[in-house]
Amino acid sequence: MEAEVDKLELMFQKADSDLDYIQYRLEYEIKTNHSDSAGEKNAVAILKELSAIKSRYHSLCARFKPVSVEQKEIKSRICGTLSKTMAMIQELQKQTDLELTLLTDEEKAVTELLKSHMPD
């Protein structure tokens, strides 16, 4: 889940960079190829629209950031609770001399996946 969040953040950063490049290219094209007044009006409208898009993009980033932080906190809490639960089960098994049946391959795979996401 964290990898997905990081991937989205990188996509937003790339989009911001792409918007900056597009704005730079538009300004360059306008200056070099459209010196007549009609072209300038259209170019100004395009640049204003691009600025509005960038503003919406930054607004989305600002709204996305707390979600990302919350996801990381929730994941950490879930992993901590799961780790404590697993430790309690193992301790109870030792104290009662009981052992659960062996895990299936699928259960082993899920257990390993969960362990890989838990902080040490």
Short mmCIF file of N, CA and C in Angstrom, two decimals:
data_model
loop_
_atom_site.label_atom_id
_atom_site.label_comp_id
_atom_site.label_asym_id
_atom_site.label_seq_id
_atom_site.Cartn_x
_atom_site.Cartn_y
_atom_site.Cartn_z
N MET A 1 0.82 -1.18 0.00
CA MET A 1 0.00 0.00 0.00
C MET A 1 0.87 1.26 0.00
N GLU A 2 1.94 1.23 0.79
CA GLU A 2 2.85 2.38 0.85
C GLU A 2 3.52 2.60 -0.51
N ALA A 3 3.83 1.52 -1.20
CA ALA A 3 4.45 1.65 -2.52
C ALA A 3 3.50 2.35 -3.48
N GLU A 4 2.21 2.05 -3.37
CA GLU A 4 1.22 2.70 -4.22
C GLU A 4 1.14 4.19 -3.93
N VAL A 5 1.20 4.53 -2.66
CA VAL A 5 1.17 5.93 -2.26
C VAL A 5 2.39 6.65 -2.81
N ASP A 6 3.56 6.04 -2.66
CA ASP A 6 4.79 6.63 -3.19
C ASP A 6 4.72 6.78 -4.70
N LYS A 7 4.15 5.79 -5.37
CA LYS A 7 4.02 5.83 -6.83
C LYS A 7 3.12 6.99 -7.24
N LEU A 8 2.00 7.18 -6.52
CA LEU A 8 1.10 8.28 -6.83
C LEU A 8 1.79 9.63 -6.61
N GLU A 9 2.55 9.71 -5.54
CA GLU A 9 3.26 10.95 -5.25
C GLU A 9 4.26 11.27 -6.37
N LEU A 10 4.97 10.26 -6.84
CA LEU A 10 5.91 10.46 -7.95
C LEU A 10 5.18 10.88 -9.22
N MET A 11 4.01 10.29 -9.45
CA MET A 11 3.22 10.66 -10.63
C MET A 11 2.80 12.13 -10.55
N PHE A 12 2.39 12.58 -9.35
CA PHE A 12 2.03 13.99 -9.17
C PHE A 12 3.23 14.89 -9.41
N GLN A 13 4.39 14.50 -8.92
CA GLN A 13 5.60 15.30 -9.12
C GLN A 13 5.95 15.39 -10.61
N LYS A 14 5.82 14.27 -11.32
CA LYS A 14 6.10 14.27 -12.75
C LYS A 14 5.10 15.16 -13.49
N ALA A 15 3.83 15.08 -13.10
CA ALA A 15 2.81 15.91 -13.73
C ALA A 15 3.13 17.39 -13.53
N ASP A 16 3.57 17.76 -12.34
CA ASP A 16 3.92 19.14 -12.06
C ASP A 16 5.08 19.59 -12.95
N SER A 17 6.07 18.73 -13.07
CA SER A 17 7.22 19.03 -13.91
C SER A 17 6.78 19.16 -15.38
N ASP A 18 5.91 18.27 -15.82
CA ASP A 18 5.40 18.33 -17.20
C ASP A 18 4.64 19.62 -17.44
N LEU A 19 3.84 20.05 -16.48
CA LEU A 19 3.10 21.30 -16.62
C LEU A 19 4.05 22.50 -16.72
N ASP A 20 5.10 22.49 -15.91
CA ASP A 20 6.10 23.56 -16.00
C ASP A 20 6.73 23.60 -17.38
N TYR A 21 7.06 22.43 -17.92
CA TYR A 21 7.69 22.36 -19.24
C TYR A 21 6.72 22.85 -20.32
N ILE A 22 5.47 22.44 -20.22
CA ILE A 22 4.47 22.86 -21.20
C ILE A 22 4.32 24.38 -21.17
N GLN A 23 4.26 24.93 -19.97
CA GLN A 23 4.14 26.38 -19.86
C GLN A 23 5.35 27.07 -20.48
N TYR A 24 6.54 26.56 -20.20
CA TYR A 24 7.75 27.13 -20.78
C TYR A 24 7.70 27.07 -22.31
N ARG A 25 7.31 25.91 -22.84
CA ARG A 25 7.25 25.75 -24.30
C ARG A 25 6.21 26.67 -24.93
N LEU A 26 5.06 26.81 -24.27
CA LEU A 26 4.02 27.70 -24.79
C LEU A 26 4.52 29.14 -24.83
N GLU A 27 5.13 29.56 -23.74
CA GLU A 27 5.65 30.93 -23.72
C GLU A 27 6.69 31.14 -24.81
N TYR A 28 7.55 30.17 -25.01
CA TYR A 28 8.57 30.26 -26.05
C TYR A 28 7.94 30.33 -27.44
N GLU A 29 6.98 29.45 -27.69
CA GLU A 29 6.31 29.43 -29.00
C GLU A 29 5.57 30.74 -29.26
N ILE A 30 4.93 31.26 -28.23
CA ILE A 30 4.20 32.52 -28.38
C ILE A 30 5.15 33.65 -28.73
N LYS A 31 6.26 33.72 -28.03
CA LYS A 31 7.23 34.80 -28.27
C LYS A 31 7.86 34.71 -29.65
N THR A 32 8.15 33.50 -30.11
CA THR A 32 8.88 33.36 -31.37
C THR A 32 7.97 33.26 -32.60
N ASN A 33 6.77 32.72 -32.46
CA ASN A 33 5.96 32.44 -33.64
C ASN A 33 4.66 33.23 -33.74
N HIS A 34 4.19 33.82 -32.67
CA HIS A 34 2.88 34.48 -32.70
C HIS A 34 2.99 35.89 -32.14
N SER A 35 3.56 36.76 -32.92
CA SER A 35 3.72 38.13 -32.44
C SER A 35 2.49 38.99 -32.75
N ASP A 36 1.55 38.47 -33.57
CA ASP A 36 0.36 39.26 -33.87
C ASP A 36 -0.60 39.26 -32.67
N SER A 37 -1.48 40.24 -32.61
CA SER A 37 -2.32 40.42 -31.43
C SER A 37 -3.34 39.30 -31.25
N ALA A 38 -3.87 38.74 -32.33
CA ALA A 38 -4.86 37.66 -32.21
C ALA A 38 -4.22 36.43 -31.57
N GLY A 39 -3.01 36.13 -32.00
CA GLY A 39 -2.29 35.00 -31.43
C GLY A 39 -2.00 35.20 -29.96
N GLU A 40 -1.69 36.43 -29.58
CA GLU A 40 -1.39 36.71 -28.18
C GLU A 40 -2.62 36.52 -27.30
N LYS A 41 -3.79 36.89 -27.78
CA LYS A 41 -5.01 36.71 -26.99
C LYS A 41 -5.25 35.23 -26.73
N ASN A 42 -5.11 34.41 -27.75
CA ASN A 42 -5.31 32.98 -27.58
C ASN A 42 -4.25 32.40 -26.65
N ALA A 43 -3.04 32.86 -26.82
CA ALA A 43 -1.95 32.36 -25.98
C ALA A 43 -2.16 32.76 -24.53
N VAL A 44 -2.62 33.96 -24.30
CA VAL A 44 -2.88 34.41 -22.93
C VAL A 44 -3.96 33.54 -22.30
N ALA A 45 -4.99 33.23 -23.05
CA ALA A 45 -6.07 32.38 -22.53
C ALA A 45 -5.53 30.99 -22.19
N ILE A 46 -4.68 30.48 -23.06
CA ILE A 46 -4.09 29.16 -22.82
C ILE A 46 -3.22 29.19 -21.56
N LEU A 47 -2.42 30.22 -21.41
CA LEU A 47 -1.56 30.33 -20.23
C LEU A 47 -2.38 30.47 -18.94
N LYS A 48 -3.49 31.21 -19.01
CA LYS A 48 -4.35 31.34 -17.84
C LYS A 48 -4.96 29.98 -17.50
N GLU A 49 -5.36 29.25 -18.52
CA GLU A 49 -5.93 27.92 -18.29
C GLU A 49 -4.87 27.00 -17.68
N LEU A 50 -3.66 27.08 -18.18
CA LEU A 50 -2.57 26.27 -17.64
C LEU A 50 -2.31 26.63 -16.17
N SER A 51 -2.36 27.90 -15.85
CA SER A 51 -2.19 28.32 -14.46
C SER A 51 -3.30 27.76 -13.58
N ALA A 52 -4.51 27.75 -14.10
CA ALA A 52 -5.64 27.20 -13.34
C ALA A 52 -5.45 25.70 -13.12
N ILE A 53 -4.96 25.02 -14.13
CA ILE A 53 -4.70 23.57 -14.01
C ILE A 53 -3.63 23.33 -12.95
N LYS A 54 -2.57 24.11 -12.98
CA LYS A 54 -1.51 23.96 -11.98
C LYS A 54 -2.04 24.23 -10.57
N SER A 55 -2.91 25.22 -10.46
CA SER A 55 -3.50 25.53 -9.16
C SER A 55 -4.34 24.36 -8.66
N ARG A 56 -5.13 23.76 -9.53
CA ARG A 56 -5.94 22.58 -9.15
C ARG A 56 -5.02 21.43 -8.78
N TYR A 57 -3.93 21.27 -9.52
CA TYR A 57 -2.97 20.22 -9.22
C TYR A 57 -2.38 20.39 -7.82
N HIS A 58 -1.97 21.61 -7.49
CA HIS A 58 -1.40 21.87 -6.17
C HIS A 58 -2.44 21.66 -5.07
N SER A 59 -3.68 22.00 -5.37
CA SER A 59 -4.76 21.76 -4.41
C SER A 59 -4.94 20.26 -4.16
N LEU A 60 -4.88 19.47 -5.24
CA LEU A 60 -4.97 18.01 -5.09
C LEU A 60 -3.81 17.47 -4.27
N CYS A 61 -2.62 17.97 -4.53
CA CYS A 61 -1.44 17.53 -3.76
C CYS A 61 -1.62 17.83 -2.29
N ALA A 62 -2.13 19.02 -1.99
CA ALA A 62 -2.34 19.40 -0.60
C ALA A 62 -3.38 18.50 0.07
N ARG A 63 -4.41 18.11 -0.68
CA ARG A 63 -5.42 17.21 -0.12
C ARG A 63 -4.89 15.78 -0.03
N PHE A 64 -3.99 15.41 -0.90
CA PHE A 64 -3.46 14.05 -0.94
C PHE A 64 -2.47 13.80 0.20
N LYS A 65 -1.71 14.80 0.57
CA LYS A 65 -0.65 14.64 1.58
C LYS A 65 -1.18 14.10 2.91
N PRO A 66 -2.25 14.68 3.49
CA PRO A 66 -2.75 14.12 4.76
C PRO A 66 -3.25 12.68 4.62
N VAL A 67 -3.79 12.35 3.46
CA VAL A 67 -4.25 10.97 3.23
C VAL A 67 -3.06 10.02 3.26
N SER A 68 -1.98 10.42 2.65
CA SER A 68 -0.77 9.61 2.64
C SER A 68 -0.24 9.40 4.05
N VAL A 69 -0.19 10.47 4.83
CA VAL A 69 0.30 10.38 6.21
C VAL A 69 -0.61 9.47 7.02
N GLU A 70 -1.92 9.64 6.86
CA GLU A 70 -2.88 8.81 7.59
C GLU A 70 -2.73 7.33 7.21
N GLN A 71 -2.54 7.06 5.93
CA GLN A 71 -2.36 5.67 5.49
C GLN A 71 -1.14 5.04 6.17
N LYS A 72 -0.05 5.77 6.22
CA LYS A 72 1.16 5.26 6.85
C LYS A 72 0.95 5.01 8.33
N GLU A 73 0.25 5.93 9.00
CA GLU A 73 -0.02 5.75 10.43
C GLU A 73 -0.91 4.53 10.68
N ILE A 74 -1.94 4.38 9.87
CA ILE A 74 -2.85 3.25 10.02
C ILE A 74 -2.12 1.94 9.77
N LYS A 75 -1.31 1.93 8.73
CA LYS A 75 -0.54 0.71 8.42
C LYS A 75 0.37 0.35 9.59
N SER A 76 1.01 1.34 10.16
CA SER A 76 1.90 1.10 11.29
C SER A 76 1.13 0.55 12.48
N ARG A 77 -0.05 1.12 12.76
CA ARG A 77 -0.87 0.63 13.88
C ARG A 77 -1.35 -0.80 13.64
N ILE A 78 -1.78 -1.08 12.41
CA ILE A 78 -2.24 -2.43 12.09
C ILE A 78 -1.10 -3.43 12.25
N CYS A 79 0.06 -3.09 11.73
CA CYS A 79 1.21 -3.99 11.85
C CYS A 79 1.60 -4.20 13.31
N GLY A 80 1.56 -3.15 14.09
CA GLY A 80 1.88 -3.27 15.52
C GLY A 80 0.89 -4.17 16.25
N THR A 81 -0.38 -3.97 15.98
CA THR A 81 -1.42 -4.80 16.60
C THR A 81 -1.28 -6.26 16.17
N LEU A 82 -1.04 -6.46 14.89
CA LEU A 82 -0.88 -7.82 14.38
C LEU A 82 0.34 -8.50 14.99
N SER A 83 1.42 -7.75 15.10
CA SER A 83 2.64 -8.30 15.69
C SER A 83 2.41 -8.70 17.15
N LYS A 84 1.73 -7.83 17.92
CA LYS A 84 1.42 -8.15 19.31
C LYS A 84 0.52 -9.38 19.41
N THR A 85 -0.46 -9.46 18.52
CA THR A 85 -1.38 -10.60 18.51
C THR A 85 -0.64 -11.89 18.22
N MET A 86 0.24 -11.86 17.24
CA MET A 86 1.02 -13.05 16.89
C MET A 86 1.91 -13.48 18.07
N ALA A 87 2.51 -12.51 18.75
CA ALA A 87 3.37 -12.82 19.89
C ALA A 87 2.54 -13.42 21.03
N MET A 88 1.35 -12.89 21.25
CA MET A 88 0.47 -13.42 22.29
C MET A 88 0.06 -14.86 21.99
N ILE A 89 -0.27 -15.12 20.74
CA ILE A 89 -0.66 -16.48 20.34
C ILE A 89 0.49 -17.45 20.57
N GLN A 90 1.69 -17.04 20.17
CA GLN A 90 2.85 -17.91 20.37
C GLN A 90 3.10 -18.16 21.86
N GLU A 91 2.96 -17.14 22.68
CA GLU A 91 3.16 -17.29 24.12
C GLU A 91 2.10 -18.21 24.72
N LEU A 92 0.86 -18.05 24.29
CA LEU A 92 -0.22 -18.93 24.79
C LEU A 92 0.03 -20.38 24.38
N GLN A 93 0.52 -20.57 23.17
CA GLN A 93 0.82 -21.93 22.71
C GLN A 93 1.91 -22.56 23.59
N LYS A 94 2.92 -21.78 23.92
CA LYS A 94 4.00 -22.28 24.77
C LYS A 94 3.49 -22.62 26.16
N GLN A 95 2.67 -21.74 26.71
CA GLN A 95 2.18 -21.94 28.08
C GLN A 95 1.21 -23.12 28.19
N THR A 96 0.46 -23.37 27.14
CA THR A 96 -0.54 -24.44 27.20
C THR A 96 -0.05 -25.72 26.55
N ASP A 97 1.16 -25.69 26.03
CA ASP A 97 1.72 -26.85 25.31
C ASP A 97 0.82 -27.27 24.14
N LEU A 98 0.13 -26.33 23.57
CA LEU A 98 -0.70 -26.59 22.39
C LEU A 98 -0.03 -26.00 21.17
N GLU A 99 -0.26 -26.64 20.08
CA GLU A 99 0.27 -26.11 18.84
C GLU A 99 -0.81 -26.21 17.78
N LEU A 100 -0.95 -25.16 17.03
CA LEU A 100 -1.94 -25.19 15.96
C LEU A 100 -1.46 -26.10 14.85
N THR A 101 -2.39 -26.52 14.01
CA THR A 101 -2.01 -27.35 12.87
C THR A 101 -1.07 -26.55 11.97
N LEU A 102 -0.32 -27.26 11.18
CA LEU A 102 0.63 -26.60 10.29
C LEU A 102 -0.11 -25.70 9.30
N LEU A 103 0.55 -24.62 8.95
CA LEU A 103 -0.04 -23.68 8.01
C LEU A 103 0.02 -24.23 6.59
N THR A 104 -0.99 -23.88 5.81
CA THR A 104 -0.97 -24.25 4.40
C THR A 104 0.05 -23.36 3.69
N ASP A 105 0.39 -23.70 2.46
CA ASP A 105 1.34 -22.89 1.69
C ASP A 105 0.83 -21.46 1.52
N GLU A 106 -0.47 -21.33 1.29
CA GLU A 106 -1.06 -20.00 1.12
C GLU A 106 -0.95 -19.20 2.42
N GLU A 107 -1.24 -19.84 3.55
CA GLU A 107 -1.14 -19.17 4.84
C GLU A 107 0.31 -18.77 5.15
N LYS A 108 1.25 -19.63 4.79
CA LYS A 108 2.67 -19.31 4.98
C LYS A 108 3.06 -18.09 4.15
N ALA A 109 2.59 -18.05 2.90
CA ALA A 109 2.91 -16.94 2.01
C ALA A 109 2.35 -15.63 2.56
N VAL A 110 1.11 -15.68 3.05
CA VAL A 110 0.49 -14.48 3.61
C VAL A 110 1.23 -14.04 4.87
N THR A 111 1.62 -15.00 5.70
CA THR A 111 2.36 -14.68 6.93
C THR A 111 3.68 -13.99 6.59
N GLU A 112 4.39 -14.52 5.61
CA GLU A 112 5.66 -13.89 5.20
C GLU A 112 5.44 -12.50 4.64
N LEU A 113 4.37 -12.35 3.87
CA LEU A 113 4.06 -11.04 3.30
C LEU A 113 3.77 -10.03 4.41
N LEU A 114 2.98 -10.46 5.40
CA LEU A 114 2.69 -9.59 6.54
C LEU A 114 3.94 -9.22 7.30
N LYS A 115 4.82 -10.21 7.52
CA LYS A 115 6.07 -9.94 8.24
C LYS A 115 6.94 -8.94 7.51
N SER A 116 6.92 -9.00 6.18
CA SER A 116 7.76 -8.09 5.40
C SER A 116 7.28 -6.63 5.53
N HIS A 117 6.01 -6.44 5.89
CA HIS A 117 5.46 -5.09 6.04
C HIS A 117 5.52 -4.58 7.46
N MET A 118 5.92 -5.44 8.37
CA MET A 118 5.96 -5.03 9.79
C MET A 118 7.31 -4.40 10.11
N PRO A 119 7.25 -3.32 10.91
CA PRO A 119 8.54 -2.75 11.35
C PRO A 119 9.22 -3.73 12.31
N ASP A 120 10.53 -3.71 12.29
CA ASP A 120 11.28 -4.63 13.15
C ASP A 120 11.16 -4.29 14.61
#
